[in-house]
Short mmCIF file of C-alpha atoms in Angstrom, two decimals:
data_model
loop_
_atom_site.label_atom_id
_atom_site.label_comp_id
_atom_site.label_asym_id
_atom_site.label_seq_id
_atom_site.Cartn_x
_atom_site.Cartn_y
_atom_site.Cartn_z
CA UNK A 1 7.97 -10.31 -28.47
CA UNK A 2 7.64 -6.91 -26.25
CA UNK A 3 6.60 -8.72 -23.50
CA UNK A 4 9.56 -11.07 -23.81
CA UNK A 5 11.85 -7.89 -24.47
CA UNK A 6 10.66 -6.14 -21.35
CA UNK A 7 11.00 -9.19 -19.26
CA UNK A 8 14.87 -9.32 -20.71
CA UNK A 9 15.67 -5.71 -20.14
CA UNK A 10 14.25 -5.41 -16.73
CA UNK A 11 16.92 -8.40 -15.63
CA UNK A 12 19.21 -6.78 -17.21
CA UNK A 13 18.16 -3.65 -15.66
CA UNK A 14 18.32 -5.14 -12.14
CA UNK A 15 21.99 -7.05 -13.42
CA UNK A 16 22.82 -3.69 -13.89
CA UNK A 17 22.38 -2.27 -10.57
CA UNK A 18 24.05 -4.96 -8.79
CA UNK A 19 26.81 -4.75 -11.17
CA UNK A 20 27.17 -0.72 -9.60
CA UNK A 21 26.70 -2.07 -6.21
CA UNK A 22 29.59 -4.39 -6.19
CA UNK A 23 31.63 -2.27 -8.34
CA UNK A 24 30.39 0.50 -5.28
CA UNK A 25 31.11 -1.70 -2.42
CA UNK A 26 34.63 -3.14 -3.61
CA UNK A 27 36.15 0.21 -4.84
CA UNK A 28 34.55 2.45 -1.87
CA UNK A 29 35.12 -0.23 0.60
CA UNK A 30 34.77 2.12 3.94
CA UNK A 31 32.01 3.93 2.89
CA UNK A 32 29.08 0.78 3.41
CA UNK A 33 31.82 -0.83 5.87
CA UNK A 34 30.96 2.25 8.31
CA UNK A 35 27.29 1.60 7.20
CA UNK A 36 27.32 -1.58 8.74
CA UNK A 37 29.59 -1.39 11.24
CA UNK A 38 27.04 1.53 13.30
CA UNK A 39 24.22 -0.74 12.40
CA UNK A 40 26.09 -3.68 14.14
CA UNK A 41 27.29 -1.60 17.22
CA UNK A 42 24.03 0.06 17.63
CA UNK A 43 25.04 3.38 18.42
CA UNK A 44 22.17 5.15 17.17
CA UNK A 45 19.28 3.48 18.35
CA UNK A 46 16.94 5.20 21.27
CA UNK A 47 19.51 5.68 24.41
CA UNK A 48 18.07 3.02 26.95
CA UNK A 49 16.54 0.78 24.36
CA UNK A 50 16.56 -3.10 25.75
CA UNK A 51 17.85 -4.63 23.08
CA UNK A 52 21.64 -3.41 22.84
CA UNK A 53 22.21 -6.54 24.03
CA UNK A 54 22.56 -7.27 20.50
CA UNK A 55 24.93 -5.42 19.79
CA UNK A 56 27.99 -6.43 18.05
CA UNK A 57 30.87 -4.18 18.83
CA UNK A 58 34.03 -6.80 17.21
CA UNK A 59 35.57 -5.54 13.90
CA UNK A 60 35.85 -9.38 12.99
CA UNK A 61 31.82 -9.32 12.54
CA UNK A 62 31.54 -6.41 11.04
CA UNK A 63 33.91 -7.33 8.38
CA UNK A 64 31.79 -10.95 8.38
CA UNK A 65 28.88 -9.55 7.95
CA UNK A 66 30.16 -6.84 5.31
CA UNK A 67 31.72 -9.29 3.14
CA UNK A 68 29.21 -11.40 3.40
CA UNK A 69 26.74 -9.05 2.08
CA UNK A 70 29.79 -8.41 -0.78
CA UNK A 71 29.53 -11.69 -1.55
CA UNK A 72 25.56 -11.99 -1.84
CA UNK A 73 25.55 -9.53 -4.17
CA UNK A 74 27.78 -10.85 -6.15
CA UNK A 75 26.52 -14.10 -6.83
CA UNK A 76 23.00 -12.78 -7.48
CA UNK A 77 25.02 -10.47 -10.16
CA UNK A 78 26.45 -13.55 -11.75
CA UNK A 79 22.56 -15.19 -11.79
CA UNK A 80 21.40 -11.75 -13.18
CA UNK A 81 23.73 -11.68 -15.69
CA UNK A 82 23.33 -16.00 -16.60
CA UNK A 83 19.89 -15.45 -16.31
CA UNK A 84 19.56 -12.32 -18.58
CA UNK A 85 21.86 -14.21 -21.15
CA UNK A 86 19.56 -16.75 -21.08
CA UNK A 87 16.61 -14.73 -21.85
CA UNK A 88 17.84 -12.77 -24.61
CA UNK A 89 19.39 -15.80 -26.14
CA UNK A 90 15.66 -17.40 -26.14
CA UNK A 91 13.89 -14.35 -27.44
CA UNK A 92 12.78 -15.65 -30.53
CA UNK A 93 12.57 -19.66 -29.18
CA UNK A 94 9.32 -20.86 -28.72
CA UNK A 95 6.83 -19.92 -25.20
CA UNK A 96 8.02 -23.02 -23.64
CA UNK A 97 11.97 -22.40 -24.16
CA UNK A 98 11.67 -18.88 -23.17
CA UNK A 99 9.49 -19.64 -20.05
CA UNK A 100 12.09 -22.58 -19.30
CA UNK A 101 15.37 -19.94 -19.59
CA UNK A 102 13.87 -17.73 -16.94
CA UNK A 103 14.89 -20.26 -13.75
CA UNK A 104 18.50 -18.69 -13.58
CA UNK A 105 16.86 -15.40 -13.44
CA UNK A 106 14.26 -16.55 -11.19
CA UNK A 107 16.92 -17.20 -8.98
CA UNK A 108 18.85 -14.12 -9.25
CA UNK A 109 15.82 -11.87 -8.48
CA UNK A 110 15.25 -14.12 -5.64
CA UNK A 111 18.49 -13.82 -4.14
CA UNK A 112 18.19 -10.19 -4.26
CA UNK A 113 14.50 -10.06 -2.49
CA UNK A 114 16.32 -12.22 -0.05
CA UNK A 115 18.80 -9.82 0.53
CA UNK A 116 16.79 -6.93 0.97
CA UNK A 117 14.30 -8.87 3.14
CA UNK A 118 16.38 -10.77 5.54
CA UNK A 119 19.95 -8.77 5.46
CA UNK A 120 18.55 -5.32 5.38
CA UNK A 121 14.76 -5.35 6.68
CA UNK A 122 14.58 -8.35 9.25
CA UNK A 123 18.45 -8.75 10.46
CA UNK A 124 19.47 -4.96 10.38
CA UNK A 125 16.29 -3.14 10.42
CA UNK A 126 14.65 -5.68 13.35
CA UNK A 127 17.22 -7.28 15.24
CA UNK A 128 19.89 -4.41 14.87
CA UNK A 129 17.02 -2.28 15.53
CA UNK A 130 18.02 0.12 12.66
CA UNK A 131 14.60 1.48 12.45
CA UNK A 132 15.50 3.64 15.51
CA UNK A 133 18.36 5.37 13.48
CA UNK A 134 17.71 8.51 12.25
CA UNK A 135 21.38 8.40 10.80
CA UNK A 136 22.40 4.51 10.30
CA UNK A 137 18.88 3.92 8.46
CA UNK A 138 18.50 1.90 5.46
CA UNK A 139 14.99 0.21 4.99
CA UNK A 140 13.23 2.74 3.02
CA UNK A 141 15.88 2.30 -0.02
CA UNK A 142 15.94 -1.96 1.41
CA UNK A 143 12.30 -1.94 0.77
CA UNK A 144 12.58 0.27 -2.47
CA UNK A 145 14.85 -2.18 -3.80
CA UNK A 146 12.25 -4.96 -2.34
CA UNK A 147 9.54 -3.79 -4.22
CA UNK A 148 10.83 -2.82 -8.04
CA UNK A 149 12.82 -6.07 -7.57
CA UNK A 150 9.85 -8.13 -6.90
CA UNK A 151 7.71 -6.59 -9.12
CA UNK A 152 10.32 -7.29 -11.97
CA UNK A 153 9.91 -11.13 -10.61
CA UNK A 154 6.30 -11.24 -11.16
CA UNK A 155 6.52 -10.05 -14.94
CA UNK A 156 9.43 -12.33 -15.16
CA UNK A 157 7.65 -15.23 -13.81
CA UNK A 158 4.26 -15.00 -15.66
CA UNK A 159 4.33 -17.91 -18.02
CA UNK A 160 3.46 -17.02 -21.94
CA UNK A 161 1.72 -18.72 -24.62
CA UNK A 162 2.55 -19.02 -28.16
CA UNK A 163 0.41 -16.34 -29.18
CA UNK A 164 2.52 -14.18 -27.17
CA UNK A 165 5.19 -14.60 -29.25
#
């Protein structure tokens, strides 16, 4: 049953977060807006880097690709919270029900390593270059979020037996 518990709390734990970081992100709209928008535009990178070619300087993508990262997080909020429903509802179920309840939370904690790795570490921090921002840098708290997220996934995804009831 503590394994199960932990396994419930650390979904809702994550649930949590990205509960905060669309609460964050809606309310305090500008803030990550300006985020994005000097990732997009490239303005900090080296001066006479090759690749500002990429750079988008529109406000129509920046808004894209801000409320599309809105909208990420909010549907892996509403698989967190399904998914930690689900889990808690199962606690006391059999091994085979509780291991079966975890596939909505399987696929919230998925969504988020997506977002961290392709949004944040391979679109911003490689093509956007953000890695050369000193300023406009996110992918030490992208891979942060990477790694206690995915570690949360592999307790979450180890199958039990009945003895670990």
């Amino acid at each position: 049953m503590t394994l199960r518990m932990a396994k419930t709390l650390l979904v809702f734990a994550v649930t949590v977060f990205y509960s905060l970081l669309v609460l964050n992100n809606t309310t305090d709209y500008n803030s990550n807006y300006q985020f994005v928008r000097h990732v997009l535009i490239m303005d900090s990178t080296f001066p006479g880097n090759r690749g500002m070619w990429r750079a988008l300087n529109s406000p129509r993508w920046h808004t894209s690709f801000y409320l599309s990262i809105i909208a990420w997080e909010i549907i892996t909020m509403i698989l967190c919270w399904w998914g930690g429903v689900n889990l808690a509802r199962s606690l006391r179920g059999t091994s085979q029900a509780f291991n079966q309840s975890k596939r909505v939370a399987v696929a919230g904690l998925t969504s988020a390593l997506l977002m961290w790795l392709v949004a944040f570490l391979t679109i911003g921090g490689e093509w956007f270059l953000m890695w050369q921002s000193k300023t406009w840098n996110g992918q030490e708290a992208a891979f942060r979020m990477f790694t206690v997220i995915g570690i949360v996934l592999l307790l979450v995804t180890q199958s039990e037996s009945e003895g670990q009831r």
